[in-house]
Coordinates of C-alpha atoms and ligand atoms in Angstrom, one line a residue:
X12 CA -37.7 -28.3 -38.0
X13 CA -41.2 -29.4 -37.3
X14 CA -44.0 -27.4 -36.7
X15 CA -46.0 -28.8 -34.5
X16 CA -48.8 -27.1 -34.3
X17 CA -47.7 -26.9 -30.5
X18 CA -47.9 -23.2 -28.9
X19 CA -47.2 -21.3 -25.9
X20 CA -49.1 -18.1 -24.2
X21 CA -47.3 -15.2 -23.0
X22 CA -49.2 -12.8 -20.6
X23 CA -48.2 -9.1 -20.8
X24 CA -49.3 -6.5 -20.0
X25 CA -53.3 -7.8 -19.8
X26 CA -52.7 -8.8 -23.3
X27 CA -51.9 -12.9 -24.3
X28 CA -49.8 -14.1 -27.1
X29 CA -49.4 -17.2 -28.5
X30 CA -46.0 -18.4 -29.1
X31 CA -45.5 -21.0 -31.9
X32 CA -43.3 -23.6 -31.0
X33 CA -40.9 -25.6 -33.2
X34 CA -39.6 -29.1 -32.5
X35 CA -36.4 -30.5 -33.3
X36 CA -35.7 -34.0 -34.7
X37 CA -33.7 -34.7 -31.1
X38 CA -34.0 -31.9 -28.4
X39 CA -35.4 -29.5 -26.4
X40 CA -38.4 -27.5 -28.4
X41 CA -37.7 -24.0 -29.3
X42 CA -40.3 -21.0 -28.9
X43 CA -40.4 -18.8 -32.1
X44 CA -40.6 -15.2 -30.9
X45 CA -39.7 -13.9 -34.4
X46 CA -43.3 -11.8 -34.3
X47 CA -43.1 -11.1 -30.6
X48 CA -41.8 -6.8 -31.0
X49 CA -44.3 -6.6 -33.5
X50 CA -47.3 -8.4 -31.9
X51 CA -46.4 -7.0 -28.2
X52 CA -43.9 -4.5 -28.7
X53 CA -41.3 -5.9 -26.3
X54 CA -37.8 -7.9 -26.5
X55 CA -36.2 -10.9 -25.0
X56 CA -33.2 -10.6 -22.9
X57 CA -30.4 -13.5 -23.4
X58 CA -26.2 -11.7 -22.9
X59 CA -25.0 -14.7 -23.9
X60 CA -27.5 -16.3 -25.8
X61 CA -27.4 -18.8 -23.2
X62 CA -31.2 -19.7 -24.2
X63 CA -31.4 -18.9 -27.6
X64 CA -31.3 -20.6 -31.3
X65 CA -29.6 -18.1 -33.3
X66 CA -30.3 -20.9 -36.8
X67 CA -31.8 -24.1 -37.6
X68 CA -29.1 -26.5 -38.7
X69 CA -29.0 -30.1 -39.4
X70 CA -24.9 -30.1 -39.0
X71 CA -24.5 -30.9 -35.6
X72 CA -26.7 -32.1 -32.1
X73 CA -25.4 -31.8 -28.7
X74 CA -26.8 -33.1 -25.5
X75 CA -24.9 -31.4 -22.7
X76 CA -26.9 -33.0 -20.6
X77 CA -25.8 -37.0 -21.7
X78 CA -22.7 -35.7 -23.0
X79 CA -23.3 -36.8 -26.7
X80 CA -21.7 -35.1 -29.6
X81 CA -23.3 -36.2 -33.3
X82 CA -22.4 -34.9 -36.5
X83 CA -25.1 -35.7 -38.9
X84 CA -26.0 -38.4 -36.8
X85 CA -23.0 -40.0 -35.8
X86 CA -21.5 -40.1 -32.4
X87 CA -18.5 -38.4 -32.2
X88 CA -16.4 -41.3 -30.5
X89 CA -17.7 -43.6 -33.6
X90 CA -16.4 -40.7 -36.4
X91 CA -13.1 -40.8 -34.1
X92 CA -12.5 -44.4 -33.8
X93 CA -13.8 -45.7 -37.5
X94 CA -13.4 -42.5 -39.4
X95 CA -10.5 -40.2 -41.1
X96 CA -10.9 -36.5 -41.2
X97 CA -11.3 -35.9 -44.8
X98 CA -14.4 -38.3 -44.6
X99 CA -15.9 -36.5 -42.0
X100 CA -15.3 -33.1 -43.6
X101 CA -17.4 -34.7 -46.5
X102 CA -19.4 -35.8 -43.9
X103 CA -20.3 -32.1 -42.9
X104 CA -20.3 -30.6 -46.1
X105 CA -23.0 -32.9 -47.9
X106 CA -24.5 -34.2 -44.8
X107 CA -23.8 -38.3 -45.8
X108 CA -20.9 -40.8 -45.3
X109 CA -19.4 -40.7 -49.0
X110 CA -19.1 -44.3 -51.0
X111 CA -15.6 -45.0 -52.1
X112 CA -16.0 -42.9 -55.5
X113 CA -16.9 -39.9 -54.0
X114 CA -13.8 -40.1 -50.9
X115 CA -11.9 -40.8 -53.9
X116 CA -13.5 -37.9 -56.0
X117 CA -13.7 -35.6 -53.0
X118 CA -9.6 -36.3 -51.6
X119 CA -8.7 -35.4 -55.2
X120 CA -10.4 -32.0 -54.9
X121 CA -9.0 -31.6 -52.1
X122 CA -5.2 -32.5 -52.1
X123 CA -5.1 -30.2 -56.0
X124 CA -5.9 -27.5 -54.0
X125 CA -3.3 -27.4 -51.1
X126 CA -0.9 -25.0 -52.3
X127 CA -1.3 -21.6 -52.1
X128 CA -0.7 -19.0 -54.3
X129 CA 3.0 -18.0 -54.4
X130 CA 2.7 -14.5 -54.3
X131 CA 1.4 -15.3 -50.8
X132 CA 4.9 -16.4 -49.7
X133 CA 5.5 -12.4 -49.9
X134 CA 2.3 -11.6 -48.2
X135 CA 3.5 -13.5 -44.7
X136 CA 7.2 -12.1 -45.1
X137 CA 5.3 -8.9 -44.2
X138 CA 5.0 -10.1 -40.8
X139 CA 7.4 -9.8 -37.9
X140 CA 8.6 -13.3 -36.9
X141 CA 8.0 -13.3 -33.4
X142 CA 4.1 -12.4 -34.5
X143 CA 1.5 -15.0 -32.9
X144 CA 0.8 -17.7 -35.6
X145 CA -2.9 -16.6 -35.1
X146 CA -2.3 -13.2 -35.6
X147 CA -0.8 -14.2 -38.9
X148 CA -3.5 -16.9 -39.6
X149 CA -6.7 -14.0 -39.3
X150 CA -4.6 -11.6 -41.7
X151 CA -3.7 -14.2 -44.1
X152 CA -6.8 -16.1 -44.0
X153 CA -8.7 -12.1 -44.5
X154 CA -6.4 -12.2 -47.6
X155 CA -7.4 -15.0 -49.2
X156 CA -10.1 -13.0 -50.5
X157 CA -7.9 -10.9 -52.9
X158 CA -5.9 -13.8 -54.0
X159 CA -9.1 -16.2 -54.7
X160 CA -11.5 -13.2 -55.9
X161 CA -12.7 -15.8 -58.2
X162 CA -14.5 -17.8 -55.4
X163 CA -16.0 -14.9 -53.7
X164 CA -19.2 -14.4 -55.3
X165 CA -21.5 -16.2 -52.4
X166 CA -24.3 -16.0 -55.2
X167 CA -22.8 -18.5 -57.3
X168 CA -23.4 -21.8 -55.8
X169 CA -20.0 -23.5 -57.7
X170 CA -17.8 -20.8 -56.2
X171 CA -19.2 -21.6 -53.3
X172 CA -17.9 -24.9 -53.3
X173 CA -14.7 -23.9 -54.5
X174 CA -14.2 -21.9 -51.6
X175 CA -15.2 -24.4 -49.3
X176 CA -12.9 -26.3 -50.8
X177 CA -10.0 -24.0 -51.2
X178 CA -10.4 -23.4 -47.5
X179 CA -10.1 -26.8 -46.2
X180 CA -7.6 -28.1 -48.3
X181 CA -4.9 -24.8 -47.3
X182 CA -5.6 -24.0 -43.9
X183 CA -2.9 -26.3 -43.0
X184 CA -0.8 -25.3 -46.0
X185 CA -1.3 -21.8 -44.3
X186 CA -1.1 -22.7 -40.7
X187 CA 2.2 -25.1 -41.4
X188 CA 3.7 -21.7 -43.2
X189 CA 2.8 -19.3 -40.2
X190 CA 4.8 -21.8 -37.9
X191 CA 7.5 -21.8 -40.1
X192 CA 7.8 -18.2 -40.9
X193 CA 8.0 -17.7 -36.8
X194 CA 10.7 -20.6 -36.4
X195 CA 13.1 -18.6 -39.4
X196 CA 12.5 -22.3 -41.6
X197 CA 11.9 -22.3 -45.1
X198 CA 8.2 -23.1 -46.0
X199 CA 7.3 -26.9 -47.3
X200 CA 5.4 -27.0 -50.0
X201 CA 2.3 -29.9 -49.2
X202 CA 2.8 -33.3 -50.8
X203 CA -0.6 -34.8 -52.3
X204 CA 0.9 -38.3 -52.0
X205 CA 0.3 -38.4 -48.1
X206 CA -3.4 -38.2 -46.0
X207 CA -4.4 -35.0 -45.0
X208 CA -2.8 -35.4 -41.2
X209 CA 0.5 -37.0 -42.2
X210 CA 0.9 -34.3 -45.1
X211 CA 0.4 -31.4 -42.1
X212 CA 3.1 -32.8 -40.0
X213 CA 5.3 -33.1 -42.8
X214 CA 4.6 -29.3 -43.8
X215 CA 5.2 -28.4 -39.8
X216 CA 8.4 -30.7 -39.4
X217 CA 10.7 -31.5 -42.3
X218 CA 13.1 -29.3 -43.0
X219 CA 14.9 -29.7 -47.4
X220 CA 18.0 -30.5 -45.6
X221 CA 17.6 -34.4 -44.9
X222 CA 14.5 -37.2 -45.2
X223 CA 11.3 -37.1 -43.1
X224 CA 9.7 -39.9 -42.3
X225 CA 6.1 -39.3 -41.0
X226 CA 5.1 -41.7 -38.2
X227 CA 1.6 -43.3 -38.9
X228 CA 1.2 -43.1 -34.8
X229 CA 1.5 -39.7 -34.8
X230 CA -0.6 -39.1 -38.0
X231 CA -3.5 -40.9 -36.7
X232 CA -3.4 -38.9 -33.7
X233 CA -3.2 -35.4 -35.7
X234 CA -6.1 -36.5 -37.7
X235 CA -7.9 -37.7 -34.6
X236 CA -7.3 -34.2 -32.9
X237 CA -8.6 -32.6 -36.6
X238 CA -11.9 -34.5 -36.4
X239 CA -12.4 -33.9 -32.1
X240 CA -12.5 -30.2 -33.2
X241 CA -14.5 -30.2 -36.1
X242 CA -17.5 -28.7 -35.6
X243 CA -19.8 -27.9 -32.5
X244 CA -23.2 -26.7 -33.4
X245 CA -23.6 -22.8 -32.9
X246 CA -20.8 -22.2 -30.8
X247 CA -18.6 -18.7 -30.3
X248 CA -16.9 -18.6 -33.7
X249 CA -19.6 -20.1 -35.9
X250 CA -21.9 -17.7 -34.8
X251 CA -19.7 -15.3 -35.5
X252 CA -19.0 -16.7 -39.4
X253 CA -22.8 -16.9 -39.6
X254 CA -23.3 -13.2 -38.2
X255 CA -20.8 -11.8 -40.2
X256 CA -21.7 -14.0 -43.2
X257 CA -25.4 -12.6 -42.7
X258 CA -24.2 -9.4 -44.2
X259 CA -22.9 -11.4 -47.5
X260 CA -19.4 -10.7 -46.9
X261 CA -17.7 -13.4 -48.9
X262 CA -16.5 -16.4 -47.1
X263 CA -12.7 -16.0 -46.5
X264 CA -13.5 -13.0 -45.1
X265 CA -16.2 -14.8 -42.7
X266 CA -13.5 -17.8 -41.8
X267 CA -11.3 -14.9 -40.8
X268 CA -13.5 -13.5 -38.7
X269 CA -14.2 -17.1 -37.4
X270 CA -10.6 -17.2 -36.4
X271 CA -10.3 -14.1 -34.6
X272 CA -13.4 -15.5 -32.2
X273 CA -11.3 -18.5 -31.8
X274 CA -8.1 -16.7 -30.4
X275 CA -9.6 -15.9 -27.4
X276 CA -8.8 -18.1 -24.3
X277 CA -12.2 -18.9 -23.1
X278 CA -12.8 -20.5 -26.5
X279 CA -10.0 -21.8 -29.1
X280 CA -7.2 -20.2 -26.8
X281 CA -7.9 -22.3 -23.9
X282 CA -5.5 -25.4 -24.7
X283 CA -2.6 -23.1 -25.2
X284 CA -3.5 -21.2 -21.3
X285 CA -4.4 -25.2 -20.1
X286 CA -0.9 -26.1 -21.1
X287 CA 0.3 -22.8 -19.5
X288 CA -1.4 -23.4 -16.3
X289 CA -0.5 -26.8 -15.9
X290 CA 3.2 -25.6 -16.5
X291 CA 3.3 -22.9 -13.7
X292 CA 1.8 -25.9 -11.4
X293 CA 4.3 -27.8 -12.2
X294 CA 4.3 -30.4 -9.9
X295 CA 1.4 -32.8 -8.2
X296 CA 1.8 -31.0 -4.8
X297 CA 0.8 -27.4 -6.2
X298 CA -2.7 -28.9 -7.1
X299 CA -4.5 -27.8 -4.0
X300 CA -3.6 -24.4 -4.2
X301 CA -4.5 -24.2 -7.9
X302 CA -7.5 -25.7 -6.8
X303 CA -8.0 -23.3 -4.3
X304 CA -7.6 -20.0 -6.4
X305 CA -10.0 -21.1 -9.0
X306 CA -12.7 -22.1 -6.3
X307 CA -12.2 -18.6 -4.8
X308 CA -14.3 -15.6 -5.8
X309 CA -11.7 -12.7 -5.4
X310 CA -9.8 -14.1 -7.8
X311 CA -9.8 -14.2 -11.7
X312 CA -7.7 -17.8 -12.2
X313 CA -9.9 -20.2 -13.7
X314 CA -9.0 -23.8 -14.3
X315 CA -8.2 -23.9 -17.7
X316 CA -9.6 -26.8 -20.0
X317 CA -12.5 -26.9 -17.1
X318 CA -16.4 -26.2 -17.4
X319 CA -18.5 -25.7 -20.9
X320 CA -21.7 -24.0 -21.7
X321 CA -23.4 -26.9 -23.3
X322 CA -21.6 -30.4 -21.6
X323 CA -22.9 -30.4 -17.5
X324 CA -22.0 -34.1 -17.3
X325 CA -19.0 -35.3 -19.7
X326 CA -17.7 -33.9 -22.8
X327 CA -17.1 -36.8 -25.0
X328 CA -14.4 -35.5 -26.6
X329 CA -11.8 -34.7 -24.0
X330 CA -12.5 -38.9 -23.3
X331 CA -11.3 -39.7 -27.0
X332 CA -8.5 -37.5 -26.0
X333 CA -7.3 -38.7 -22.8
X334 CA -6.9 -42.0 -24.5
X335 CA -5.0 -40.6 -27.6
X336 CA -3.0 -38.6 -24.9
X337 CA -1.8 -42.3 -23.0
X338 CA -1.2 -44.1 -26.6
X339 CA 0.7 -40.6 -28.0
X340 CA 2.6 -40.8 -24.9
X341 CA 3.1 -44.3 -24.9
X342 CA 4.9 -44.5 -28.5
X343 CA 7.0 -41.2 -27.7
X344 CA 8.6 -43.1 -24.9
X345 CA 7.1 -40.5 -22.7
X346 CA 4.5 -42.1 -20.7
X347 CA 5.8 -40.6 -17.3
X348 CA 5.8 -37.2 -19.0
X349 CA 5.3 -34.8 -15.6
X350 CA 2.5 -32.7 -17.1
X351 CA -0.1 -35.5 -17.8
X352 CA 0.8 -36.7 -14.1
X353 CA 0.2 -33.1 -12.9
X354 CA -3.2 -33.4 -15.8
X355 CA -4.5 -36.4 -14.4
X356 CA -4.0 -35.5 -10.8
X357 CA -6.0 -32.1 -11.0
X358 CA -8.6 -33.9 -12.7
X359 CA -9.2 -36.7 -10.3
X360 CA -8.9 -34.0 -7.7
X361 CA -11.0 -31.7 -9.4
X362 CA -13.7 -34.1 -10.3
X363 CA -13.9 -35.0 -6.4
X364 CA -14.0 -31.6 -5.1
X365 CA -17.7 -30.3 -3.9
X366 CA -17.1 -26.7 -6.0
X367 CA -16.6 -28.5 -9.0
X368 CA -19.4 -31.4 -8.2
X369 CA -21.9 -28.5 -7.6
X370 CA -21.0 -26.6 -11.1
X371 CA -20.9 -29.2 -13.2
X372 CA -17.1 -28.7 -14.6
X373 CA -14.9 -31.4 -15.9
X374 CA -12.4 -31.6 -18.4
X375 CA -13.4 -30.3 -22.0
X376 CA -11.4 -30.5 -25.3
X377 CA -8.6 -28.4 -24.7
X378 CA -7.7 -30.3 -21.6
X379 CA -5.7 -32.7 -23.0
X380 CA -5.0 -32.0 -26.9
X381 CA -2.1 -29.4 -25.2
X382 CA -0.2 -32.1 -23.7
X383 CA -0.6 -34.4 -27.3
X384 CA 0.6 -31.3 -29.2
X385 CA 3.3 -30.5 -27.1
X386 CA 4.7 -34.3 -27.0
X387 CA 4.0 -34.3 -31.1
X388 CA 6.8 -31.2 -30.9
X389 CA 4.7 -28.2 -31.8
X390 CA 5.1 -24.9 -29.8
X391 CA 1.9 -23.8 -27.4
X392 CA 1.5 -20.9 -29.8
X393 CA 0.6 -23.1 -32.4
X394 CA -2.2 -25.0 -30.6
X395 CA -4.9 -22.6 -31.3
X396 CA -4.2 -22.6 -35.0
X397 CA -4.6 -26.4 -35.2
X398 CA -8.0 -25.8 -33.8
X399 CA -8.6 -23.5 -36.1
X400 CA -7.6 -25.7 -39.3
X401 CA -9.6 -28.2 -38.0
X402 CA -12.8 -26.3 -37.2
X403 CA -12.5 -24.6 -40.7
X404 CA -15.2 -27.5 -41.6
X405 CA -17.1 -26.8 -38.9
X406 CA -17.6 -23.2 -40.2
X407 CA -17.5 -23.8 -43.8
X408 CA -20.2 -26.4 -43.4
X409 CA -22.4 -23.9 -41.4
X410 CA -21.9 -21.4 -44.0
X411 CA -22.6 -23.1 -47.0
X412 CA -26.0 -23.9 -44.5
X413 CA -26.7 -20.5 -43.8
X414 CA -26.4 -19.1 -47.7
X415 CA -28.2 -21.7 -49.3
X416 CA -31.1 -21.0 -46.7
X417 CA -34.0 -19.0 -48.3
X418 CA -34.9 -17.6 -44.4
X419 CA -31.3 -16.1 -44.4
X420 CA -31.2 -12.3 -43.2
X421 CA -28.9 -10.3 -41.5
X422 CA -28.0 -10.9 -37.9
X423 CA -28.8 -7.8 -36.0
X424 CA -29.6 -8.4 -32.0
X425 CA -31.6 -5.6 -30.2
X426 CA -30.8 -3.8 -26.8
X427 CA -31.7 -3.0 -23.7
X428 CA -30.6 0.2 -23.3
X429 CA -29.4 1.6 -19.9
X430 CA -27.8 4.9 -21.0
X431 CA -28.8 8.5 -21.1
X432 CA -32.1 9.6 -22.8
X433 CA -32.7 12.4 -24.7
X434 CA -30.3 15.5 -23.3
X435 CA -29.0 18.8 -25.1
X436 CA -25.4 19.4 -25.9
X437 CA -23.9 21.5 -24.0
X438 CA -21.0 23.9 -24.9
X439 CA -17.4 23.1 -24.2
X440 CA -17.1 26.2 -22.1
X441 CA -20.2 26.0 -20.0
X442 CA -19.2 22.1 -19.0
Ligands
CMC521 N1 -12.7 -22.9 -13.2 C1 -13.3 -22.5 -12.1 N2 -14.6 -22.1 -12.0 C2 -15.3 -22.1 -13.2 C3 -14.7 -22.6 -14.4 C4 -13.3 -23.0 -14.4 N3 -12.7 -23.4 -15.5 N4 -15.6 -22.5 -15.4 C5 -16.7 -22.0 -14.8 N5 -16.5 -21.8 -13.5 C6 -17.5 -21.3 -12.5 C7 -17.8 -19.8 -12.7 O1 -16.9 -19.1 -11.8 C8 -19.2 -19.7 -12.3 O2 -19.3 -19.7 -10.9 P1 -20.5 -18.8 -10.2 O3 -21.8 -19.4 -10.7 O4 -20.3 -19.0 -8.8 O5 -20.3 -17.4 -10.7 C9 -19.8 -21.0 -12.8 O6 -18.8 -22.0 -12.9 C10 -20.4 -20.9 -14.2 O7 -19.5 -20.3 -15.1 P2 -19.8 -19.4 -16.3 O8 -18.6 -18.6 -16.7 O9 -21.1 -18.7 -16.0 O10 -20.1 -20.5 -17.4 P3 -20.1 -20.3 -19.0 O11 -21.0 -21.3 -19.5 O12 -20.4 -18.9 -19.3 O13 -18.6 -20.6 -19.4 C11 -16.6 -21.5 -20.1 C12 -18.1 -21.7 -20.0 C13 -16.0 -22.6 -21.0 C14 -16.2 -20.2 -20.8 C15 -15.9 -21.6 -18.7 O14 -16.2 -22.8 -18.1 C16 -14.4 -21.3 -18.7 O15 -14.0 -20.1 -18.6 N6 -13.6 -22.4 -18.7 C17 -12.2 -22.2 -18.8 C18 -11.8 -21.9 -20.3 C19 -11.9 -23.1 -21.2 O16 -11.5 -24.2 -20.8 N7 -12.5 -22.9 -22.4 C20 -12.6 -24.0 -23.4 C21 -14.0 -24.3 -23.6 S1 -14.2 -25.8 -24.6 C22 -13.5 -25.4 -26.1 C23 -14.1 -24.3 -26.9 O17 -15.3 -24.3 -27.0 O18 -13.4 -23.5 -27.4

């Protein structure tokens, strides 16, 4: 953050106030009204925070504008094409592409943390199998606190890193156990002899019975779809780790809470309801009338995998995707799969469509990881918690951020209050 020396007047009230105003390193310029209730006694308004910077960060940058995605720098498509996800998570966490000894250093600490306690194997038989695997992901993420109490204490800049750590290296171990506690398998322990991708499919797929051989196709894919998700600046769950983080509640507490953001489908949710809704069209002939409903006021449908608050032009991911989608596709021997006809049909015909033109949606993310996922073999249900694997970076990263920041103080918005004022209570019988 630069400080410019660059400010802003605000007229109120007769009175004017100068508004210091920050520059990024790549950006638009933010106005600091961190003084303004106690200069001029008034709030700002932003549901939403549509036009707010909760944070500075130096994580991630997004242009929704040009459609760019960095993290620390580095376009998103270049981290995708030249990069592995365990590189990038590095990436995140200490802001710089690692040299070979410290990959090597850093996949070590990684890979001798994936299993999890096995007491925990008795903490998810608590849970009904037809549970949703994020329902059992937010409790058993929450209770990784009282299993790894030793990396709780946010003060203590090595447990800090040992959480971070701990985190990445078993959310898959976690989220591979959740899917096979709901499909009635036995749980596979993680093998540190394969890449962080290939070692998730193997935990989601092989079964003791017999051999499983994990194709390098599909592994590349997985660990492309890890690092499309990563992290995306200040977004619906990371603000959320960072608000509930801002209380110092310790930081498997604060993923959890990041996950149970993500379960909703206008955020991490929305791949599972995009593969839904391209299910119940079905067929390339529906498209108009899906098109019709979600262009129509009255009702709630919306396109699914359509429209983001930041990207108004492209988002750079969903392009990585459509590509992995076609190669995924290609190897499954699936190419003329129905629902990436019935996919790439809506899009052309939403992407011509005045409605669509006018409000600046296209596909984002979610639109086509469903239909990789699906052809891969896992459930819809299980779509969300990849996201959330993937993202735990994301949050971690921030986290880490947020704690070692000496501006850090508790996240508590202000109101604008439309209720009653000041009335006497009145006695049940005279009501
Ligand atoms: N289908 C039809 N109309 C839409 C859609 C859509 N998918 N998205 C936005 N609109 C319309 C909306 O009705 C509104 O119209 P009007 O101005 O006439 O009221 C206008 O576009 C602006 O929408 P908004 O809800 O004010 O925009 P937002 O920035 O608050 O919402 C969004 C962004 C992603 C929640 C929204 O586009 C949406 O609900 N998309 C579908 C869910 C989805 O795909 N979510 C994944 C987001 S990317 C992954 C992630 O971050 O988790």
């Amino acid at each position: 953050m630069t400080d410019t020396k660059k400010t802003a007047q605000l007229s109120l009230n007769g009175e004017t106030y100068e508004l210091p105003i920050f520059s990024p390193t790549t950006g638009p310029d933010v106005l600091d009204i961190r003084k303004l209730y106690g200069q001029a006694g008034v709030f700002t308004y932003d549901p939403g925070f549509t036009s707010t910077a909760s944070c500075d960060s130096t994580i991630t940058y997004i242009d929704g504008g040009k459609g760019e995605l960095l993290h620390r720098g580095y376009p998103i498509d270049q981290l995708a094409s030249k990069s592995h996800h365990l590189e990038v998570c590095y990436l995140m966490l200490y802001g710089e592409l690692p040299t070979a000894a410290q990959l090597e250093d850093f996949e070590t600490r990684v890979t001798r943390h994936t299993m999890v306690h096995e007491q925990m194997h008795n903490f998810f038989r608590g849970f009904r199998r037809d549970a949703h695997p994020m329902a059992t992901l937010v409790g058993v993420v929450g209770a990784m606190s009282a299993f790894y109490h030793d990396s709780t204490d946010i003060n203590d800049p090595w447990q800090r890193e040992v959480a971070a750590i701990r985190l990445i290296a078993k959310l898959p171990t976690i989220a591979a156990m959740a899917y096979k506690y709901s499909i009635g398998q036995p749980f596979v322990y993680p093998r540190n002899d394969l890449d962080y991708a290939a070692n998730f499919l193997h935990m989601c797929f092989s079964v003791p019975a017999e051999e499983y051989h994990v194709d390098p196709i599909l592994a590349r894919a997985m660990d492309r779809i890890f690092i499309l998700h990563a992290d995306h600046e200040q977004n619906a769950s990371t603000s959320t780790v960072r608000l509930a983080s801002s209380s110092g509640a310790n930081p498997f507490a604060c993923i959890a809470a990041g996950i149970a953001c993500l379960w909703g489908p206008a955020h991490g949710g929305a791949n599972q309801a995009c593969l839904e809704m391209l299910k119940e069209i079905g067929s390339v002939d529906r498209i108009p009338e899906f098109i019709e409903r979600a262009k129509d006021k009255n009702d709630p449908f919306r396109l699914m995998g359509f429209g983001h608050r930041v990207y108004k032009n492209t988002d750079p991911r969903a392009k990585v995707l459509k590509q992995s989608a076609d190669e995924v596709l290609e190897l499954l021997g699936v190419e003329n799969n129905p629902l990436l006809q019935v996919a790439k049909e809506l899009e052309r015909t939403a992407l011509n469509d005045e409605y669509f033109i006018e409000k600046k949606l296209f596909p984002n993310v979610d639109f086509y990881s469903g239909i990789i996922l699906e052809a891969m073999g896992f459930p819809t249900s299980m779509f969300t918690p990849i996201f959330a694997l993937s993202r735990t970076v994301g949050w971690i990263s921030q986290w880490k951020e947020m704690i070692a920041d000496p501006q850090n103080k508790i996240g508590r918005p202000r109101q604008l209050y439309l209720g009653e004022t000041e009335r006497n209570y009145v006695d049940i019988e005279s009501r």
